[in-house]
Short mmCIF file of C-alpha atoms and ligand atoms in Angstrom, two decimals:
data_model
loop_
_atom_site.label_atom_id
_atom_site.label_comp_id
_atom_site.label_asym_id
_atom_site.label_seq_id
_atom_site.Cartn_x
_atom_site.Cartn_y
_atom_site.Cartn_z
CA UNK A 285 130.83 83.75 91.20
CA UNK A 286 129.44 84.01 94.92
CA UNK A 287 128.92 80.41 96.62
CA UNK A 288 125.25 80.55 97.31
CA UNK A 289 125.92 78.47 100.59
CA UNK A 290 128.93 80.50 102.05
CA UNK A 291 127.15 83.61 101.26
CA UNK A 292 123.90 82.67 103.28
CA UNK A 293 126.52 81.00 106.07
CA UNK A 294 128.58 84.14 105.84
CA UNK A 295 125.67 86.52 105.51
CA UNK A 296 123.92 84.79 108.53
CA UNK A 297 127.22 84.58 110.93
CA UNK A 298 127.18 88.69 110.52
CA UNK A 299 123.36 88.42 111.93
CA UNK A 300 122.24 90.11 108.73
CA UNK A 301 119.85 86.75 107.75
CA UNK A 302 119.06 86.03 111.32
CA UNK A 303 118.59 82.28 111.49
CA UNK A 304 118.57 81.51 107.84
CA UNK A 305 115.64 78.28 107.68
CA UNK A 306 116.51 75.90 105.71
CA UNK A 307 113.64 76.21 104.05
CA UNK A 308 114.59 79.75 102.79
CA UNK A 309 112.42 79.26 99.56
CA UNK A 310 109.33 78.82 101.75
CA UNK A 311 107.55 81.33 102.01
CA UNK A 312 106.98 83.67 105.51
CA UNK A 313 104.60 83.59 107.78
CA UNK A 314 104.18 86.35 108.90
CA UNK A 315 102.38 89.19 106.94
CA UNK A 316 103.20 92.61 106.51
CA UNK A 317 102.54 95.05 109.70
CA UNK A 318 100.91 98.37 108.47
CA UNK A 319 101.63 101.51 109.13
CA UNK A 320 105.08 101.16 111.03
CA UNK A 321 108.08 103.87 110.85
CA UNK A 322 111.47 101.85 111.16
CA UNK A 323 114.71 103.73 111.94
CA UNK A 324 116.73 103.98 108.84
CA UNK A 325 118.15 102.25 107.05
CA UNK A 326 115.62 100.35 105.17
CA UNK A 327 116.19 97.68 102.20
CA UNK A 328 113.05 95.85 100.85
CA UNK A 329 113.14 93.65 97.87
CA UNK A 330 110.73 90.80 96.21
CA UNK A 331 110.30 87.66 96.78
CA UNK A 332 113.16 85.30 99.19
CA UNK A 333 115.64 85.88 96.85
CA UNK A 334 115.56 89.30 98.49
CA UNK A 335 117.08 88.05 101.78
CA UNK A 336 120.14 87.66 100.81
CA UNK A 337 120.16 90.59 98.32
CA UNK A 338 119.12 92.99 101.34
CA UNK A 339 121.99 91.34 103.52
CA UNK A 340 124.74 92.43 100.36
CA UNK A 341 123.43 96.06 100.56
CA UNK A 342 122.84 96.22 104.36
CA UNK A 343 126.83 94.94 103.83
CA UNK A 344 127.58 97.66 101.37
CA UNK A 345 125.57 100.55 103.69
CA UNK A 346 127.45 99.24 106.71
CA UNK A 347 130.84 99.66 104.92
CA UNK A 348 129.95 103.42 103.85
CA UNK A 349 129.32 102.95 100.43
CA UNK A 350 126.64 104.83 98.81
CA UNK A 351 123.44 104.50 97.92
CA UNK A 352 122.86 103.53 94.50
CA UNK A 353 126.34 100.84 94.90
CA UNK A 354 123.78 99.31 97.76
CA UNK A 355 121.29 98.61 95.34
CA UNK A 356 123.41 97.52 92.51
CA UNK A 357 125.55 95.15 94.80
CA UNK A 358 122.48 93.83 96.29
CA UNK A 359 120.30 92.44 92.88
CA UNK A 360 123.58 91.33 92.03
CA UNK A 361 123.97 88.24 94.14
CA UNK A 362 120.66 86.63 92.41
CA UNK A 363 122.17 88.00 89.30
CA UNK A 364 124.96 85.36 89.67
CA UNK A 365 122.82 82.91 91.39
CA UNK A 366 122.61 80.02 88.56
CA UNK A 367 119.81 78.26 90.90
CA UNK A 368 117.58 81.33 90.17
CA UNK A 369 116.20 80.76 87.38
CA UNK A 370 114.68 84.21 86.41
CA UNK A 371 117.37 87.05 87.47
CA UNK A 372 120.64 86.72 85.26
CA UNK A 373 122.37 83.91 85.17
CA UNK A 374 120.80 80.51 84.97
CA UNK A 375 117.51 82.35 84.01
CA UNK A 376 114.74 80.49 81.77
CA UNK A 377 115.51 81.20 77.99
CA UNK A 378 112.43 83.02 75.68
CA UNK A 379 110.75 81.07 73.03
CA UNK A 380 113.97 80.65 70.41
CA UNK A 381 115.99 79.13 73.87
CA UNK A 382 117.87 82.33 74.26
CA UNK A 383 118.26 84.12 77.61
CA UNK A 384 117.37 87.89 77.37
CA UNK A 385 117.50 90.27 80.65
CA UNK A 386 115.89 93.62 81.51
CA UNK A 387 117.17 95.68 84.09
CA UNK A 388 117.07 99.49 85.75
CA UNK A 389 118.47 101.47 88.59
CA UNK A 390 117.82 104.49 89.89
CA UNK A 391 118.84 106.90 92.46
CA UNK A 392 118.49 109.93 94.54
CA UNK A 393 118.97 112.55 92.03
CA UNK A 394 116.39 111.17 89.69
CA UNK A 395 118.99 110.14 87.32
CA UNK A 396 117.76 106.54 86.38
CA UNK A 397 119.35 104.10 83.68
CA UNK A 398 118.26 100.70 82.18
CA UNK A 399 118.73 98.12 79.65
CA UNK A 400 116.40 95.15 77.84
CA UNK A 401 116.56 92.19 75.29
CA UNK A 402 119.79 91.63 76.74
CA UNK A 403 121.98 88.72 76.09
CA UNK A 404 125.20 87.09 77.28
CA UNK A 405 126.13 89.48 80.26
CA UNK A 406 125.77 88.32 83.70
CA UNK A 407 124.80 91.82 85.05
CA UNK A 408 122.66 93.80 83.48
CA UNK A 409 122.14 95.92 86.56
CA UNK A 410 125.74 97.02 86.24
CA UNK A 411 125.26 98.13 82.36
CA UNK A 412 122.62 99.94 83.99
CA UNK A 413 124.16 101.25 86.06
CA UNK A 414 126.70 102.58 83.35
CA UNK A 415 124.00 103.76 81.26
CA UNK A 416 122.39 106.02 83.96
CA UNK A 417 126.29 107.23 85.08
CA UNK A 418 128.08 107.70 81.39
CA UNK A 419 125.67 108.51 78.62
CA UNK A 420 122.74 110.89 78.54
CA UNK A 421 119.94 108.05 77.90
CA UNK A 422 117.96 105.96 80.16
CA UNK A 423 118.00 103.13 78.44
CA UNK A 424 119.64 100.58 75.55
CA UNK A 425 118.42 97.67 74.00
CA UNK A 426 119.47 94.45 72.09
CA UNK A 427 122.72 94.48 70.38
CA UNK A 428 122.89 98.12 70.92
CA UNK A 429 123.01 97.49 74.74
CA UNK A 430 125.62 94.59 74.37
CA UNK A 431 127.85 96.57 72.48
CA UNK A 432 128.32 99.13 75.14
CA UNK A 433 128.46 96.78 77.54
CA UNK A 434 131.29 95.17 75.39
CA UNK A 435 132.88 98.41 75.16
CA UNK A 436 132.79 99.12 79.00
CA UNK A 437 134.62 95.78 79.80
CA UNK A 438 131.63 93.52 80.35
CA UNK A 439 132.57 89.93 79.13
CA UNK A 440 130.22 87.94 77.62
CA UNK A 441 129.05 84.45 78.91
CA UNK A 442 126.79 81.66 78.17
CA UNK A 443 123.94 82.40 80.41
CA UNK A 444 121.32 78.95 79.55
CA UNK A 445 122.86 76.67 82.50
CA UNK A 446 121.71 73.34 81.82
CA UNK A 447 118.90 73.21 84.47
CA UNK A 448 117.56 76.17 83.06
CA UNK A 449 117.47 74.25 79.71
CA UNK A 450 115.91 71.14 81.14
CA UNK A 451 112.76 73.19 83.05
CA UNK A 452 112.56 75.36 79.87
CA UNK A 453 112.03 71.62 77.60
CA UNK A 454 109.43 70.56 80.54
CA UNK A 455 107.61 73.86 80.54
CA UNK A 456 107.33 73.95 76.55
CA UNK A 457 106.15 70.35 76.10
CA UNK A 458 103.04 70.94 79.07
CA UNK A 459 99.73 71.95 76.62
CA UNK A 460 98.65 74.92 78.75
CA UNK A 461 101.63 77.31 79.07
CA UNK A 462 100.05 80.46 80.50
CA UNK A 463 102.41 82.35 83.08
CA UNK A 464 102.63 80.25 86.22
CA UNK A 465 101.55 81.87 89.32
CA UNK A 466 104.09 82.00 92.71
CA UNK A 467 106.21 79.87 90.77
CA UNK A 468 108.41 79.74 94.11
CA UNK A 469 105.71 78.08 95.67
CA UNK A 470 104.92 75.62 93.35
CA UNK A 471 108.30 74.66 92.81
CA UNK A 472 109.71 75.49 95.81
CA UNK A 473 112.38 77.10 93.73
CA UNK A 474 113.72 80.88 93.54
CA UNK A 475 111.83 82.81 90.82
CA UNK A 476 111.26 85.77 89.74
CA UNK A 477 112.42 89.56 89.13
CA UNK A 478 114.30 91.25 92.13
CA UNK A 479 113.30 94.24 92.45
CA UNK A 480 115.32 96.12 95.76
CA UNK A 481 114.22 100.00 97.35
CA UNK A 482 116.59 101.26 100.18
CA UNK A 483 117.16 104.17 101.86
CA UNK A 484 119.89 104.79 104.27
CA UNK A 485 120.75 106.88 107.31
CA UNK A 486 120.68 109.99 105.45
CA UNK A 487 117.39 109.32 103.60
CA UNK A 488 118.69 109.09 100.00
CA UNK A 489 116.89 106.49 98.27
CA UNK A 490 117.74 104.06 95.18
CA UNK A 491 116.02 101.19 93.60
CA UNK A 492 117.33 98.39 91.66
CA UNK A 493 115.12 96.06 89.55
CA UNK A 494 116.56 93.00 87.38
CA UNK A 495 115.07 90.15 85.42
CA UNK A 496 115.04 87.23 82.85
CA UNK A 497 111.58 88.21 82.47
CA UNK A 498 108.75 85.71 81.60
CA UNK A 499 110.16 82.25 80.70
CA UNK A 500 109.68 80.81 77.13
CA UNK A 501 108.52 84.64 75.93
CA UNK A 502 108.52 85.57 72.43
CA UNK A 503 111.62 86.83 70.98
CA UNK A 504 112.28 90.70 71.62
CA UNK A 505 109.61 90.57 74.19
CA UNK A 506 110.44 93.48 77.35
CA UNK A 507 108.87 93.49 80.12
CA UNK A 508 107.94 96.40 83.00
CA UNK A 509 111.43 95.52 85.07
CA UNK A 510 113.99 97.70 82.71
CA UNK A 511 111.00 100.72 81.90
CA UNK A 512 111.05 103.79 84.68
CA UNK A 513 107.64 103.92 85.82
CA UNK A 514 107.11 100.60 85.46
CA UNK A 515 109.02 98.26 87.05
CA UNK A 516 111.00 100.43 89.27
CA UNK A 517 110.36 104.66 90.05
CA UNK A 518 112.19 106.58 92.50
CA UNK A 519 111.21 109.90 93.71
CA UNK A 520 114.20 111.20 96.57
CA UNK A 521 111.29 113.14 98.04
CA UNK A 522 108.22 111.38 98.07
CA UNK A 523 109.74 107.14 98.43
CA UNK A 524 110.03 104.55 96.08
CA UNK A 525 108.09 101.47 94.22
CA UNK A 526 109.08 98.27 92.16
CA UNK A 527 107.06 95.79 90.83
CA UNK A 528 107.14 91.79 90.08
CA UNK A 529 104.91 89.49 88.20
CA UNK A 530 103.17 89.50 84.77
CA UNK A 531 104.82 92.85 83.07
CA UNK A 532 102.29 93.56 80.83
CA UNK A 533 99.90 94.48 83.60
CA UNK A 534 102.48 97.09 85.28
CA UNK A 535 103.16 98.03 82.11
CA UNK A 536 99.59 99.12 81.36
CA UNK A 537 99.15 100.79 84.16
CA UNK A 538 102.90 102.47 85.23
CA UNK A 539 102.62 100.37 88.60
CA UNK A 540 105.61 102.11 90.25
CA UNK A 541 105.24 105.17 88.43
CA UNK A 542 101.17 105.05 90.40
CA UNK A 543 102.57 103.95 93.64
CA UNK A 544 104.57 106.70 93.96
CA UNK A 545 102.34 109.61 92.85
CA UNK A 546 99.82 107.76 95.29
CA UNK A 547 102.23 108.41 98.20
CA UNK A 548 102.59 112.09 96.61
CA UNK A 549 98.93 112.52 97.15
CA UNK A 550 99.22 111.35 100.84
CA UNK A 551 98.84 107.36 100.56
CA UNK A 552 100.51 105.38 103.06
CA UNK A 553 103.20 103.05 100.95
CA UNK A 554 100.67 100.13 102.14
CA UNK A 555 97.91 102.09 100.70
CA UNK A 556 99.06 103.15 97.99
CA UNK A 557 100.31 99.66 97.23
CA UNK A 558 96.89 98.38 97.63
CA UNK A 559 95.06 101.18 95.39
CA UNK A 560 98.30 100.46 92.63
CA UNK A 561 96.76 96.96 92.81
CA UNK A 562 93.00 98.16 92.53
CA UNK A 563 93.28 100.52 89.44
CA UNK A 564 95.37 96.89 87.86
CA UNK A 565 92.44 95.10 88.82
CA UNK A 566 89.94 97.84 87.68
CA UNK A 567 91.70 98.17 84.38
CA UNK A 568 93.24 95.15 83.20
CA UNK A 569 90.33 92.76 81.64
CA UNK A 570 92.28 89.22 82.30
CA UNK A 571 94.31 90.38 85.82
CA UNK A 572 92.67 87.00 87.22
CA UNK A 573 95.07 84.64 85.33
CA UNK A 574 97.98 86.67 86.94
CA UNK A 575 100.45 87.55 89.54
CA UNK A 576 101.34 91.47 90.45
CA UNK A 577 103.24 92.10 93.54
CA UNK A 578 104.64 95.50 94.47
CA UNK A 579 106.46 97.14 96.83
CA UNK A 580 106.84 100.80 98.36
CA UNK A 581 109.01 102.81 100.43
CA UNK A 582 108.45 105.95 101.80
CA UNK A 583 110.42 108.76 102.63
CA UNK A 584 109.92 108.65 106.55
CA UNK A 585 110.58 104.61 106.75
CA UNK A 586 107.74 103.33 106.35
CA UNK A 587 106.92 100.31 104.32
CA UNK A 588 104.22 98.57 101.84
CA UNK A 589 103.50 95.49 99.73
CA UNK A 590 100.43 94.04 97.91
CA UNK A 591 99.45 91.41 95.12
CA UNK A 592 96.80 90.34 93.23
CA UNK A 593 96.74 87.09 94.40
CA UNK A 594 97.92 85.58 97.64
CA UNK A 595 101.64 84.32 97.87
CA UNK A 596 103.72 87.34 96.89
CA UNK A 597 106.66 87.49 99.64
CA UNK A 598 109.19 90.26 100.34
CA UNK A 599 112.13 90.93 102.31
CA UNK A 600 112.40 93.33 104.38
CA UNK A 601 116.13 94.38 106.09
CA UNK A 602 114.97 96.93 109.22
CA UNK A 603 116.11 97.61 112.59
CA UNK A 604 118.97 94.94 112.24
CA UNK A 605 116.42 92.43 110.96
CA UNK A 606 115.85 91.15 107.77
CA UNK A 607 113.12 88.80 107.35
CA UNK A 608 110.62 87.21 104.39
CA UNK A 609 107.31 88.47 104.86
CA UNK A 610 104.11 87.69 103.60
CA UNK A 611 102.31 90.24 101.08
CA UNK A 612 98.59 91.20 101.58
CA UNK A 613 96.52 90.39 98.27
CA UNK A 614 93.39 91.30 96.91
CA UNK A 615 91.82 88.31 96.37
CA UNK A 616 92.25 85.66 99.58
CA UNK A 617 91.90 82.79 96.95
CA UNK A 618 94.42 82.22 93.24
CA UNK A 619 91.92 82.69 90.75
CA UNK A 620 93.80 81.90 87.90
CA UNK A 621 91.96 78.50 87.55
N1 LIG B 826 108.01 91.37 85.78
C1 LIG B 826 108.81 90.44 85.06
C2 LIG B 826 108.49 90.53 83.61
O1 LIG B 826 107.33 90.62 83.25
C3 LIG B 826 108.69 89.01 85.49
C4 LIG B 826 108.37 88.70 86.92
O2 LIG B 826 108.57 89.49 87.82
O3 LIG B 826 107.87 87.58 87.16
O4 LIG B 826 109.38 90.42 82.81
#
């Protein structure tokens, strides 16, 4: 398993994390410029986990490895991160204290490949990964999914660290346990699904998207990260979403899926994050108790990211940068009170 610490020292030395704070689970300051073209290549991902994600496929780009390995190697590193407590290992457990992951991955040829209800396998991205290469389906589930996992020389692993178990006892025992909002924020912890767009120097694009999904969920419960559309879409002409936050909303509405169809129709990523957000608002009756963020890339370079509510950050790897930035929302206030 990667050391967290001599990855960020490592990853920082090459210049690839800039001055790493030490608050790195604070969230940036600085929000989202509209409208720019960067020179390729590009890596965006959600939330500050996403730093050091972008820096592993800005690594693997650098090294002349392809595309889709860029994306897969990047969500990897929170995969194995057992701090994180919603990407792979170390992730909060569903209702029955198991630990089920949803993942897909998707590249420039439109082949795309995922798997969900997960359990015991550290990456899921890579049985993704497998699934989109090897068989003709997009996606397997459960036992099914574990199986050929098994069979493809995965080894299975207890993935409830002890932490995780300890925050998933505190989180069951408090009376009102709707989805917490910017969880990072509040707990000044690294949460949620990674979701990870690039696009290198030839313009190919991939997307990787990878999750524990909600914490404490019901048993069999999937959420948008492992369905195309959903939590991740990837069009090698138009650009590229992926989503984070309460599934259920992307799921009703095929956030990534809209993004990019926006961008078809001549949206900006930016705006066609922002209109993605509008129909979810529009649309979804309860959206105020919840968190969507999303992100776009285009084909030309250029960028977007919106929420529902304010404290959705990104990182974003361009012109030899790669900095957290600050998401625009919709509403300037949380209104899940
Ligand atoms: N989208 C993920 C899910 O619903 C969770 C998240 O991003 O917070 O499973």
């Amino acid at each position: 398993m990667i050391n967290r610490r001599k990855f960020l020292e490592s990853a920082a030395a090459l210049g690839l994390i800039g001055a790493l704070p030490s608050k790195v689970l604070k969230a940036g300051n600085k929000i989202t410029n509209r409208g720019i073209k960067y020179k390729l290549p590009i890596v965006i991902s959600t939330w500050s986990h996403g730093l050091e994600a972008n820096a592993e496929s800005v690594r693997v780009l650098n090294e002349g490895g392809g595309i889709v390995d860029a994306v897969e190697k990047g969500v990897m590193i929170p995969e194995s991160d057992p701090n994180n407590h919603s990407v792979g290992l170390g992730g909060f457990p569903d209702i029955t204290g198991k630990v089920t992951l949803d993942a897909s991955i998707m590249g420039p040829d439109g082949n795309a490949g995922g798997v969900c209800f997960l359990e015991n396998i550290v990456h899921p991205i890579s049985v993704a990964r497998k699934v989109m290469d090897e068989t003709p389906h997009v996606l397997l589930s459960g036992s099914g999914a574990l199986k050929f996992a098994l069979d493809n020389g995965f080894e299975e692993e207890n993935l409830l660290t002890e932490k995780a178990l300890q925050g998933w006892k505190k989180m069951l025992e408090r009376e009102n346990r709707t989805p917490e909002i910017n969880w990072e924020e509040k707990h000044n912890e690294l949460h949620d699904t990674i979701g990870l767009l690039a696009i290198n120097e030839e313009s190919d694009i991939a997307g990787a998207c990878t999750t524990s999904g909600l914490a404490a969920k019901m048993r069999g419960r999937v959420g948008d990260s492992p369905i195309i559309g959903a939590g991740l879409y990837v069009d090698n002409e138009i650009g590229a979403a992926t989503a984070t936050g309460m599934g259920e909303l992307v799921l009703k509405t095929l956030g990534s899926f809209l993004v990019v169809e926006l961008m078809r129709n001549g949206a900006s990523p930016q705006q066609a994050c922002e209109q993605a957000v509008k129909r979810i608002v529009d649309k979804v009756a309860d959206h105020k108790k919840y968190q969507i963020g999303l992100l776009a890339l285009s084909k030309k370079g250029e960028i977007g990211a919106y929420s529902i509510q304010p404290g959705f950050n990104y990182a974003l790897y361009a012109e030899g940068k790669n900095q957290l930035l600050n998401a625009g929302s919709f509403y300037k206030t949380t209104t899940n009170k």
